[in-house]
mmCIF file of C-alpha atoms in Angstrom:
data_model
loop_
_atom_site.group_PDB
_atom_site.id
_atom_site.type_symbol
_atom_site.label_atom_id
_atom_site.label_comp_id
_atom_site.label_asym_id
_atom_site.label_seq_id
_atom_site.Cartn_x
_atom_site.Cartn_y
_atom_site.Cartn_z
ATOM 1 C CA MET A 1 188.161 46.976 293.449
ATOM 2 C CA THR A 2 184.972 47.977 295.547
ATOM 3 C CA PRO A 3 181.964 48.058 293.201
ATOM 4 C CA ALA A 4 180.187 51.381 293.053
ATOM 5 C CA PHE A 5 176.888 52.672 291.883
ATOM 6 C CA ASP A 6 176.655 56.430 291.044
ATOM 7 C CA GLY A 7 173.078 56.706 290.467
ATOM 8 C CA ASP A 8 170.512 58.326 293.182
ATOM 9 C CA LEU A 9 168.083 56.062 294.608
ATOM 10 C CA TYR A 10 165.936 58.569 295.749
ATOM 11 C CA ASP A 11 165.411 60.947 292.973
ATOM 12 C CA ASP A 12 162.226 61.267 290.893
ATOM 13 C CA ALA A 13 162.898 58.789 288.280
ATOM 14 C CA ALA A 14 163.874 56.230 290.756
ATOM 15 C CA ILE A 15 160.631 56.669 292.734
ATOM 16 C CA VAL A 16 158.716 56.299 289.618
ATOM 17 C CA ASP A 17 160.475 53.089 288.508
ATOM 18 C CA PRO A 18 163.337 51.943 290.888
ATOM 19 C CA TYR A 19 163.883 48.440 289.476
ATOM 20 C CA PRO A 20 166.410 49.102 286.675
ATOM 21 C CA ARG A 21 168.683 50.745 289.550
ATOM 22 C CA TYR A 22 168.081 47.855 291.587
ATOM 23 C CA ARG A 23 169.060 45.326 289.033
ATOM 24 C CA ALA A 24 172.213 47.398 288.367
ATOM 25 C CA ILE A 25 173.179 47.205 291.745
ATOM 26 C CA ARG A 26 172.642 43.384 292.069
ATOM 27 C CA ASP A 27 174.659 42.937 289.024
ATOM 28 C CA LEU A 28 177.476 44.878 290.394
ATOM 29 C CA GLY A 29 177.969 42.606 293.554
ATOM 30 C CA PRO A 30 176.654 41.590 296.851
ATOM 31 C CA ALA A 31 177.500 44.834 298.615
ATOM 32 C CA VAL A 32 177.898 48.158 296.567
ATOM 33 C CA TRP A 33 179.009 51.550 297.381
ATOM 34 C CA LEU A 34 176.341 54.135 296.791
ATOM 35 C CA THR A 35 178.382 57.208 295.944
ATOM 36 C CA ALA A 36 175.453 59.593 295.924
ATOM 37 C CA HIS A 37 174.470 58.637 299.538
ATOM 38 C CA ASP A 38 177.954 57.758 301.201
ATOM 39 C CA ALA A 39 176.332 54.362 302.248
ATOM 40 C CA TRP A 40 176.507 50.781 301.155
ATOM 41 C CA ALA A 41 173.712 48.823 299.383
ATOM 42 C CA ILE A 42 172.682 45.204 299.808
ATOM 43 C CA GLY A 43 170.153 44.228 297.069
ATOM 44 C CA ARG A 44 170.329 40.514 296.576
ATOM 45 C CA PHE A 45 167.789 38.369 298.214
ATOM 46 C CA GLN A 46 169.750 36.041 300.427
ATOM 47 C CA ASP A 47 172.309 38.797 301.320
ATOM 48 C CA VAL A 48 169.300 40.875 302.315
ATOM 49 C CA ARG A 49 167.871 38.199 304.381
ATOM 50 C CA ASP A 50 171.215 37.513 305.970
ATOM 51 C CA ALA A 51 171.710 41.181 306.672
ATOM 52 C CA LEU A 52 168.213 41.575 308.442
ATOM 53 C CA ARG A 53 169.114 38.514 310.532
ATOM 54 C CA ALA A 54 172.457 39.966 311.547
ATOM 55 C CA ASP A 55 170.741 42.476 314.036
ATOM 56 C CA GLU A 56 173.847 42.295 316.527
ATOM 57 C CA VAL A 57 176.102 43.692 313.799
ATOM 58 C CA LEU A 58 173.947 45.754 311.381
ATOM 59 C CA VAL A 59 171.932 47.622 313.998
ATOM 60 C CA SER A 60 169.061 49.878 314.076
ATOM 61 C CA SER A 61 169.673 51.664 317.349
ATOM 62 C CA HIS A 62 171.972 54.027 315.348
ATOM 63 C CA GLY A 63 168.898 54.945 313.239
ATOM 64 C CA VAL A 64 167.390 53.415 309.908
ATOM 65 C CA ALA A 65 167.313 56.604 307.865
ATOM 66 C CA VAL A 66 169.677 57.792 305.085
ATOM 67 C CA ASN A 67 170.396 61.131 306.858
ATOM 68 C CA ASP A 68 172.231 62.085 310.085
ATOM 69 C CA MET A 69 169.097 64.454 311.373
ATOM 70 C CA LEU A 70 166.988 61.538 311.792
ATOM 71 C CA ASN A 71 169.772 59.115 312.775
ATOM 72 C CA GLY A 72 170.504 60.819 315.934
ATOM 73 C CA PRO A 73 169.144 59.707 319.467
ATOM 74 C CA ALA A 74 165.592 58.467 319.016
ATOM 75 C CA GLY A 75 164.976 56.985 322.722
ATOM 76 C CA ARG A 76 163.484 53.839 323.137
ATOM 77 C CA VAL A 77 161.510 53.313 319.917
ATOM 78 C CA THR A 78 160.806 50.008 318.474
ATOM 79 C CA LEU A 79 161.984 50.766 315.081
ATOM 80 C CA THR A 80 165.235 52.048 316.334
ATOM 81 C CA SER A 81 166.138 49.609 319.009
ATOM 82 C CA ASP A 82 168.182 46.544 319.431
ATOM 83 C CA GLY A 83 168.541 43.497 321.840
ATOM 84 C CA ASP A 84 166.941 43.237 325.107
ATOM 85 C CA VAL A 85 165.343 46.926 324.625
ATOM 86 C CA HIS A 86 163.794 45.863 321.364
ATOM 87 C CA ARG A 87 162.244 42.636 322.695
ATOM 88 C CA GLN A 88 160.698 44.251 325.504
ATOM 89 C CA LEU A 89 159.112 47.040 323.493
ATOM 90 C CA ARG A 90 158.048 44.946 320.551
ATOM 91 C CA GLY A 91 156.649 42.243 322.905
ATOM 92 C CA VAL A 92 154.192 45.055 324.011
ATOM 93 C CA LEU A 93 153.592 46.466 320.596
ATOM 94 C CA MET A 94 152.929 43.310 318.945
ATOM 95 C CA LYS A 95 150.624 41.807 321.427
ATOM 96 C CA PRO A 96 147.233 43.207 319.808
ATOM 97 C CA MET A 97 148.527 42.724 316.309
ATOM 98 C CA MET A 98 149.335 38.817 316.549
ATOM 99 C CA PRO A 99 147.253 36.514 314.400
ATOM 100 C CA SER A 100 145.788 35.025 317.390
ATOM 101 C CA ALA A 101 144.572 38.481 318.657
ATOM 102 C CA LEU A 102 143.298 39.595 315.309
ATOM 103 C CA ARG A 103 140.958 36.658 315.104
ATOM 104 C CA VAL A 104 138.376 38.740 317.136
ATOM 105 C CA ILE A 105 137.923 41.446 314.433
ATOM 106 C CA GLU A 106 138.544 38.981 311.345
ATOM 107 C CA ASP A 107 134.630 38.809 310.931
ATOM 108 C CA GLU A 108 134.319 42.574 311.122
ATOM 109 C CA ILE A 109 136.953 43.084 308.553
ATOM 110 C CA THR A 110 135.420 40.657 306.235
ATOM 111 C CA ALA A 111 132.041 42.314 306.526
ATOM 112 C CA LEU A 112 133.718 45.738 306.026
ATOM 113 C CA ALA A 113 135.551 44.528 302.825
ATOM 114 C CA ASP A 114 132.562 42.960 301.498
ATOM 115 C CA ALA A 115 130.335 45.836 301.882
ATOM 116 C CA LEU A 116 132.847 48.203 300.226
ATOM 117 C CA VAL A 117 133.323 45.970 297.247
ATOM 118 C CA ARG A 118 129.475 45.721 296.697
ATOM 119 C CA ARG A 119 129.194 49.742 297.043
ATOM 120 C CA LEU A 120 131.994 50.360 294.529
ATOM 121 C CA LEU A 121 130.446 47.783 292.076
ATOM 122 C CA ALA A 122 127.243 50.041 291.966
ATOM 123 C CA ARG A 123 129.546 52.869 290.879
ATOM 124 C CA ASP A 124 130.610 53.632 287.369
ATOM 125 C CA THR A 125 134.118 54.396 288.454
ATOM 126 C CA PHE A 126 135.988 55.036 291.670
ATOM 127 C CA ASP A 127 139.413 55.961 292.875
ATOM 128 C CA GLY A 128 141.692 52.921 293.492
ATOM 129 C CA VAL A 129 143.469 54.641 296.339
ATOM 130 C CA ALA A 130 140.966 57.034 298.127
ATOM 131 C CA ASP A 131 137.883 54.703 297.612
ATOM 132 C CA PHE A 132 139.325 51.203 297.617
ATOM 133 C CA ALA A 133 142.841 50.866 299.133
ATOM 134 C CA ARG A 134 142.502 53.492 301.864
ATOM 135 C CA HIS A 135 138.901 52.964 303.176
ATOM 136 C CA LEU A 136 139.363 49.544 305.223
ATOM 137 C CA PRO A 137 142.815 50.550 306.921
ATOM 138 C CA VAL A 138 141.444 53.943 307.783
ATOM 139 C CA GLU A 139 138.040 52.484 309.075
ATOM 140 C CA VAL A 140 139.862 49.543 311.010
ATOM 141 C CA VAL A 141 143.358 50.690 312.090
ATOM 142 C CA ALA A 142 142.593 54.296 313.143
ATOM 143 C CA ARG A 143 139.868 52.994 315.305
ATOM 144 C CA LEU A 144 142.163 50.284 316.752
ATOM 145 C CA VAL A 145 144.836 52.665 317.576
ATOM 146 C CA GLY A 146 142.286 54.722 319.213
ATOM 147 C CA LEU A 147 143.430 58.190 318.963
ATOM 148 C CA PRO A 148 140.971 61.092 319.302
ATOM 149 C CA ASP A 149 139.513 62.344 316.013
ATOM 150 C CA GLU A 150 142.069 65.020 315.560
ATOM 151 C CA GLY A 151 144.739 62.498 315.821
ATOM 152 C CA GLN A 152 143.059 60.070 313.359
ATOM 153 C CA ALA A 153 142.542 62.836 310.828
ATOM 154 C CA ARG A 154 146.295 63.557 310.822
ATOM 155 C CA MET A 155 147.667 59.745 310.836
ATOM 156 C CA LEU A 156 148.019 59.626 307.064
ATOM 157 C CA ALA A 157 150.100 62.913 306.680
ATOM 158 C CA TRP A 158 152.291 61.780 309.632
ATOM 159 C CA ALA A 159 153.035 58.461 308.160
ATOM 160 C CA SER A 160 153.901 59.818 304.722
ATOM 161 C CA ALA A 161 156.043 62.549 306.234
ATOM 162 C CA ILE A 162 158.133 60.022 308.367
ATOM 163 C CA PHE A 163 158.874 57.897 305.618
ATOM 164 C CA ASP A 164 160.132 60.779 303.404
ATOM 165 C CA ALA A 165 162.169 61.968 306.335
ATOM 166 C CA LEU A 166 163.785 58.417 306.564
ATOM 167 C CA GLY A 167 165.303 58.819 303.308
ATOM 168 C CA PRO A 168 168.020 61.520 302.375
ATOM 169 C CA MET A 169 167.583 65.136 303.178
ATOM 170 C CA ASN A 170 166.434 65.873 299.521
ATOM 171 C CA GLU A 171 163.733 68.294 298.980
ATOM 172 C CA ARG A 172 161.171 65.753 299.880
ATOM 173 C CA GLY A 173 163.139 64.909 303.081
ATOM 174 C CA GLN A 174 163.372 68.558 304.202
ATOM 175 C CA ALA A 175 159.736 69.356 303.367
ATOM 176 C CA ALA A 176 158.674 66.420 305.668
ATOM 177 C CA ILE A 177 160.455 67.637 308.801
ATOM 178 C CA PRO A 178 157.837 70.161 310.328
ATOM 179 C CA THR A 179 155.151 67.424 309.803
ATOM 180 C CA VAL A 180 157.581 64.977 311.698
ATOM 181 C CA PHE A 181 157.783 67.377 314.455
ATOM 182 C CA ASP A 182 154.119 67.919 314.699
ATOM 183 C CA MET A 183 153.672 64.172 315.037
ATOM 184 C CA LEU A 184 156.373 64.097 317.645
ATOM 185 C CA GLY A 185 154.548 66.774 319.563
ATOM 186 C CA TYR A 186 151.361 65.436 319.264
ATOM 187 C CA ALA A 187 152.481 61.722 320.653
ATOM 188 C CA ALA A 188 154.185 63.470 323.646
ATOM 189 C CA GLY A 189 151.022 65.162 324.510
ATOM 190 C CA VAL A 190 148.377 62.657 324.231
ATOM 191 C CA GLU A 191 146.160 62.509 327.128
ATOM 192 C CA ARG A 192 145.335 59.167 328.260
ATOM 193 C CA ALA A 193 141.810 60.213 329.212
ATOM 194 C CA ARG A 194 141.015 60.874 325.631
ATOM 195 C CA LEU A 195 141.877 57.399 324.360
ATOM 196 C CA ARG A 196 139.282 54.658 323.802
ATOM 197 C CA PRO A 197 140.046 52.375 326.924
ATOM 198 C CA ASP A 198 140.492 49.115 324.874
ATOM 199 C CA SER A 199 142.606 50.729 322.152
ATOM 200 C CA TRP A 200 146.204 49.899 321.243
ATOM 201 C CA ALA A 201 147.412 53.339 322.638
ATOM 202 C CA ALA A 202 145.563 52.884 326.006
ATOM 203 C CA ARG A 203 147.193 49.693 326.401
ATOM 204 C CA LEU A 204 150.616 51.295 326.049
ATOM 205 C CA PHE A 205 149.554 53.344 329.404
ATOM 206 C CA THR A 206 148.500 50.187 330.874
ATOM 207 C CA ALA A 207 151.710 48.453 330.152
ATOM 208 C CA ALA A 208 153.562 51.324 331.822
ATOM 209 C CA ASP A 209 151.296 50.937 334.779
ATOM 210 C CA GLU A 210 152.265 47.116 334.978
ATOM 211 C CA GLY A 211 156.061 47.878 334.596
ATOM 212 C CA ARG A 212 156.354 46.386 331.069
ATOM 213 C CA LEU A 213 157.197 49.635 329.719
ATOM 214 C CA GLU A 214 158.917 52.757 331.068
ATOM 215 C CA PRO A 215 156.573 55.750 331.390
ATOM 216 C CA ASP A 216 158.763 57.679 329.037
ATOM 217 C CA ASP A 217 158.322 54.893 326.354
ATOM 218 C CA VAL A 218 154.941 55.469 325.577
ATOM 219 C CA ALA A 219 155.213 58.386 323.241
ATOM 220 C CA GLY A 220 157.774 56.749 321.261
ATOM 221 C CA MET A 221 155.592 53.520 321.221
ATOM 222 C CA LEU A 222 152.544 55.613 320.060
ATOM 223 C CA ILE A 223 154.659 56.715 317.080
ATOM 224 C CA ASP A 224 155.515 53.062 316.346
ATOM 225 C CA TYR A 225 151.483 52.595 316.011
ATOM 226 C CA ILE A 226 150.933 56.068 314.217
ATOM 227 C CA ALA A 227 153.654 55.964 311.404
ATOM 228 C CA PRO A 228 153.605 52.580 309.844
ATOM 229 C CA SER A 229 149.998 51.309 310.659
ATOM 230 C CA LEU A 230 148.223 52.730 307.588
ATOM 231 C CA ASP A 231 150.588 53.007 304.738
ATOM 232 C CA THR A 232 151.760 49.551 304.245
ATOM 233 C CA THR A 233 148.181 48.219 303.978
ATOM 234 C CA ILE A 234 147.051 51.132 301.918
ATOM 235 C CA LEU A 235 149.885 50.801 299.413
ATOM 236 C CA GLY A 236 149.768 47.094 299.257
ATOM 237 C CA ALA A 237 145.759 47.151 298.604
ATOM 238 C CA GLY A 238 146.368 49.743 295.838
ATOM 239 C CA HIS A 239 148.964 47.545 294.196
ATOM 240 C CA LEU A 240 146.597 44.455 294.727
ATOM 241 C CA LEU A 241 143.735 46.237 292.683
ATOM 242 C CA HIS A 242 146.202 47.942 290.038
ATOM 243 C CA LEU A 243 148.069 44.553 289.319
ATOM 244 C CA LEU A 244 145.117 42.477 289.039
ATOM 245 C CA GLY A 245 143.528 45.111 286.596
ATOM 246 C CA ARG A 246 146.538 45.335 284.496
ATOM 247 C CA HIS A 247 146.878 41.483 284.394
ATOM 248 C CA PRO A 248 143.251 40.171 283.686
ATOM 249 C CA SER A 249 144.617 36.654 283.047
ATOM 250 C CA GLU A 250 145.888 36.618 286.358
ATOM 251 C CA TRP A 251 142.664 37.955 287.684
ATOM 252 C CA GLU A 252 140.716 35.263 286.062
ATOM 253 C CA ARG A 253 143.090 32.598 287.471
ATOM 254 C CA VAL A 254 142.082 33.819 291.082
ATOM 255 C CA ARG A 255 138.519 34.009 290.300
ATOM 256 C CA ALA A 256 138.573 30.532 289.016
ATOM 257 C CA ASP A 257 140.594 29.188 292.076
ATOM 258 C CA PRO A 258 139.920 31.270 295.369
ATOM 259 C CA GLU A 259 142.362 29.084 297.038
ATOM 260 C CA LEU A 260 145.072 31.199 295.246
ATOM 261 C CA ILE A 261 144.206 34.304 297.188
ATOM 262 C CA PRO A 262 146.889 33.944 299.962
ATOM 263 C CA ARG A 263 149.581 33.432 297.215
ATOM 264 C CA THR A 264 148.150 36.282 295.298
ATOM 265 C CA VAL A 265 148.655 38.620 298.285
ATOM 266 C CA ASP A 266 152.130 37.353 298.694
ATOM 267 C CA GLU A 267 152.987 37.894 295.189
ATOM 268 C CA VAL A 268 151.652 41.439 295.167
ATOM 269 C CA LEU A 269 153.966 42.231 298.195
ATOM 270 C CA ARG A 270 156.716 40.593 296.397
ATOM 271 C CA TYR A 271 156.202 42.396 293.291
ATOM 272 C CA GLU A 272 155.577 45.694 294.813
ATOM 273 C CA ALA A 273 157.063 46.030 298.214
ATOM 274 C CA PRO A 274 155.348 48.932 299.943
ATOM 275 C CA VAL A 275 158.655 49.864 301.767
ATOM 276 C CA ARG A 276 161.523 50.064 299.341
ATOM 277 C CA ALA A 277 164.365 50.058 301.919
ATOM 278 C CA PHE A 278 165.628 51.045 305.468
ATOM 279 C CA SER A 279 169.098 51.490 306.518
ATOM 280 C CA ARG A 280 171.343 49.844 309.205
ATOM 281 C CA TYR A 281 174.549 50.818 310.889
ATOM 282 C CA ALA A 282 177.581 48.437 310.811
ATOM 283 C CA LEU A 283 178.891 48.034 314.478
ATOM 284 C CA ALA A 284 181.759 46.016 313.073
ATOM 285 C CA ASP A 285 183.095 44.737 309.838
ATOM 286 C CA TYR A 286 180.199 42.661 307.899
ATOM 287 C CA ASP A 287 181.276 40.329 305.083
ATOM 288 C CA VAL A 288 178.661 40.095 302.304
ATOM 289 C CA GLY A 289 179.817 37.525 299.771
ATOM 290 C CA GLY A 290 183.476 38.518 300.059
ATOM 291 C CA THR A 291 182.990 42.190 300.087
ATOM 292 C CA THR A 292 183.638 43.777 303.474
ATOM 293 C CA ILE A 293 181.588 46.707 304.722
ATOM 294 C CA PRO A 294 183.611 48.551 307.093
ATOM 295 C CA ALA A 295 182.705 49.236 310.776
ATOM 296 C CA GLY A 296 181.065 52.488 311.093
ATOM 297 C CA SER A 297 179.267 52.323 307.618
ATOM 298 C CA ARG A 298 175.672 53.214 306.873
ATOM 299 C CA VAL A 299 174.148 50.211 304.933
ATOM 300 C CA VAL A 300 170.954 50.606 302.840
ATOM 301 C CA VAL A 301 169.003 47.282 302.802
ATOM 302 C CA LEU A 302 166.881 47.002 299.798
ATOM 303 C CA PHE A 303 163.770 45.016 300.295
ATOM 304 C CA ALA A 304 162.226 45.803 296.918
ATOM 305 C CA SER A 305 165.343 44.926 295.109
ATOM 306 C CA ALA A 306 165.614 41.581 296.913
ATOM 307 C CA ASN A 307 162.004 40.715 295.981
ATOM 308 C CA ARG A 308 162.931 41.192 292.356
ATOM 309 C CA ASP A 309 166.224 39.097 292.535
ATOM 310 C CA GLU A 310 166.359 36.520 289.753
ATOM 311 C CA ARG A 311 168.751 34.392 291.943
ATOM 312 C CA ARG A 312 165.672 33.625 293.965
ATOM 313 C CA TYR A 313 162.618 34.023 291.818
ATOM 314 C CA GLU A 314 162.284 32.840 288.192
ATOM 315 C CA ASP A 315 161.378 35.504 285.966
ATOM 316 C CA PRO A 316 160.944 38.038 288.825
ATOM 317 C CA ASP A 317 159.513 40.916 286.795
ATOM 318 C CA ARG A 318 156.475 38.894 285.953
ATOM 319 C CA PHE A 319 153.429 38.953 288.083
ATOM 320 C CA ASP A 320 152.331 35.324 288.815
ATOM 321 C CA VAL A 321 149.409 34.703 291.253
ATOM 322 C CA GLY A 322 150.526 31.042 291.360
ATOM 323 C CA ARG A 323 154.087 31.795 292.540
ATOM 324 C CA ASP A 324 155.049 30.560 295.991
ATOM 325 C CA ALA A 325 156.216 33.762 297.208
ATOM 326 C CA LYS A 326 155.666 33.423 300.977
ATOM 327 C CA ASP A 327 159.207 34.267 301.836
ATOM 328 C CA HIS A 328 158.925 37.720 300.228
ATOM 329 C CA LEU A 329 160.511 40.662 302.065
ATOM 330 C CA GLY A 330 157.972 43.228 301.487
ATOM 331 C CA PHE A 331 157.590 43.408 305.110
ATOM 332 C CA GLY A 332 161.249 42.975 306.037
ATOM 333 C CA TYR A 333 162.575 39.965 307.966
ATOM 334 C CA GLY A 334 163.880 39.092 311.214
ATOM 335 C CA VAL A 335 163.380 40.710 314.549
ATOM 336 C CA HIS A 336 162.304 43.995 312.803
ATOM 337 C CA ARG A 337 159.698 42.465 310.544
ATOM 338 C CA CYS A 338 156.847 44.955 309.965
ATOM 339 C CA ALA A 339 154.497 44.750 313.124
ATOM 340 C CA GLY A 340 151.544 45.407 311.118
ATOM 341 C CA GLY A 341 152.200 42.794 308.618
ATOM 342 C CA TYR A 342 149.655 40.306 309.788
ATOM 343 C CA LEU A 343 146.958 42.813 309.937
ATOM 344 C CA ALA A 344 148.017 44.164 306.404
ATOM 345 C CA GLN A 345 147.736 40.576 304.946
ATOM 346 C CA LEU A 346 144.268 40.067 306.600
ATOM 347 C CA GLU A 347 142.832 43.181 305.211
ATOM 348 C CA MET A 348 144.193 42.449 301.641
ATOM 349 C CA GLN A 349 143.000 38.841 301.617
ATOM 350 C CA SER A 350 139.459 40.009 302.790
ATOM 351 C CA LEU A 351 139.277 42.562 300.014
ATOM 352 C CA LEU A 352 140.309 40.150 297.413
ATOM 353 C CA ARG A 353 138.043 37.529 298.788
ATOM 354 C CA ALA A 354 135.221 40.076 298.392
ATOM 355 C CA MET A 355 136.376 40.828 294.887
ATOM 356 C CA VAL A 356 136.328 37.213 293.867
ATOM 357 C CA THR A 357 132.933 36.762 295.244
ATOM 358 C CA HIS A 358 131.108 39.713 293.636
ATOM 359 C CA VAL A 359 133.436 41.093 290.618
ATOM 360 C CA ARG A 360 133.669 39.862 287.141
ATOM 361 C CA THR A 361 136.000 42.185 285.607
ATOM 362 C CA VAL A 362 138.669 44.694 287.049
ATOM 363 C CA THR A 363 139.600 47.769 285.104
ATOM 364 C CA VAL A 364 142.153 50.319 286.063
ATOM 365 C CA GLY A 365 143.702 53.399 284.454
ATOM 366 C CA GLU A 366 147.108 54.984 284.788
ATOM 367 C CA PRO A 367 148.344 55.681 288.224
ATOM 368 C CA VAL A 368 149.629 58.701 289.807
ATOM 369 C CA VAL A 369 152.879 57.477 291.762
ATOM 370 C CA ALA A 370 153.037 58.853 295.418
ATOM 371 C CA MET A 371 156.453 60.608 295.364
ATOM 372 C CA ASN A 372 157.852 59.459 298.701
ATOM 373 C CA ASN A 373 161.487 58.695 299.591
ATOM 374 C CA VAL A 374 160.779 55.203 301.154
ATOM 375 C CA LEU A 375 157.286 54.095 300.356
ATOM 376 C CA ARG A 376 156.435 52.511 296.855
ATOM 377 C CA GLY A 377 152.813 52.892 295.704
ATOM 378 C CA TYR A 378 150.223 55.232 294.157
ATOM 379 C CA ARG A 379 148.494 58.347 295.104
ATOM 380 C CA ALA A 380 145.596 57.841 292.756
ATOM 381 C CA PHE A 381 144.317 55.751 289.766
ATOM 382 C CA PRO A 382 140.846 55.305 288.131
ATOM 383 C CA ALA A 383 139.004 51.923 288.530
ATOM 384 C CA SER A 384 135.977 50.180 287.893
ATOM 385 C CA PHE A 385 134.290 46.835 288.731
ATOM 386 C CA SER A 386 131.650 44.976 286.604
#
């Protein structure tokens, strides 16, 4: 009998606390039919890794959403391409975001993080998202992408909308569509002359000049920079601050041993994956632990569930800064691993290093959950340093 799960993975309760539903799916089997979404779910760690590596069978070129509207023809976009096309596009997209390229701005990011933490330390309270988590990505990433001011001002709204639209066409998904079309229209009309000459966006036009991209690829590639560049880092940094405030003993461990900073960031991204899931399309029958997903099926690959899988991590619902979680799937895995993952880790480590240097205690209050179909994070929470 095919294991089935009747719950909605995108209703309000699932967004506020998805983990009980993920555990139920993992317990049901390696591949589970989602009756509410007419799709399959894969939620166990090794099965998710294998699925993300099986990119010739579970493909992205038929869309990565959980609705037909967004899964229509998307043109040549990195997120929704496969094979040689994907390798070509990703090669251009990733060039300025590789660790070697980011070294030139590492000192700047470190200085900005240090100044931010010292500034917040002088305040009685601050907002953990607007004042802490959002500041560095907006300061750094928006400038690196290089859009004119009106584009930079809309990046946050565009990013939130596209992730809402990648879920089902529930109320959130439907409400996001006008903003998604606004983003598409903006990307199609970007004027090269208004971009910073050395920016990531300007480099796309240069790549087209040099034949590394088709001219029609530029607008879609701009979306690849606009949509995911900010949210993964903002949500990850928000979780970093909130988790350390909620777990003072873990904060003390990091303060006492700054060598734990990289592991702490990995553990944050494991414990609270910024992107809960993307979907894939099965071009052929796909076996998951003896369960066959038929060709033509939509498959929801649950990154956040895999990160809490007790088959991989001991006591996975415990936040442990000493855990070796570098294999976490918070940024996905395989050829479609989050392009901005290296930059997000650099910024989060820089923020944490500045906190370890200047802050003794971290205090946080109750968070307001960001109600988004695909993203997992907070819209706001009170915080203070001392």
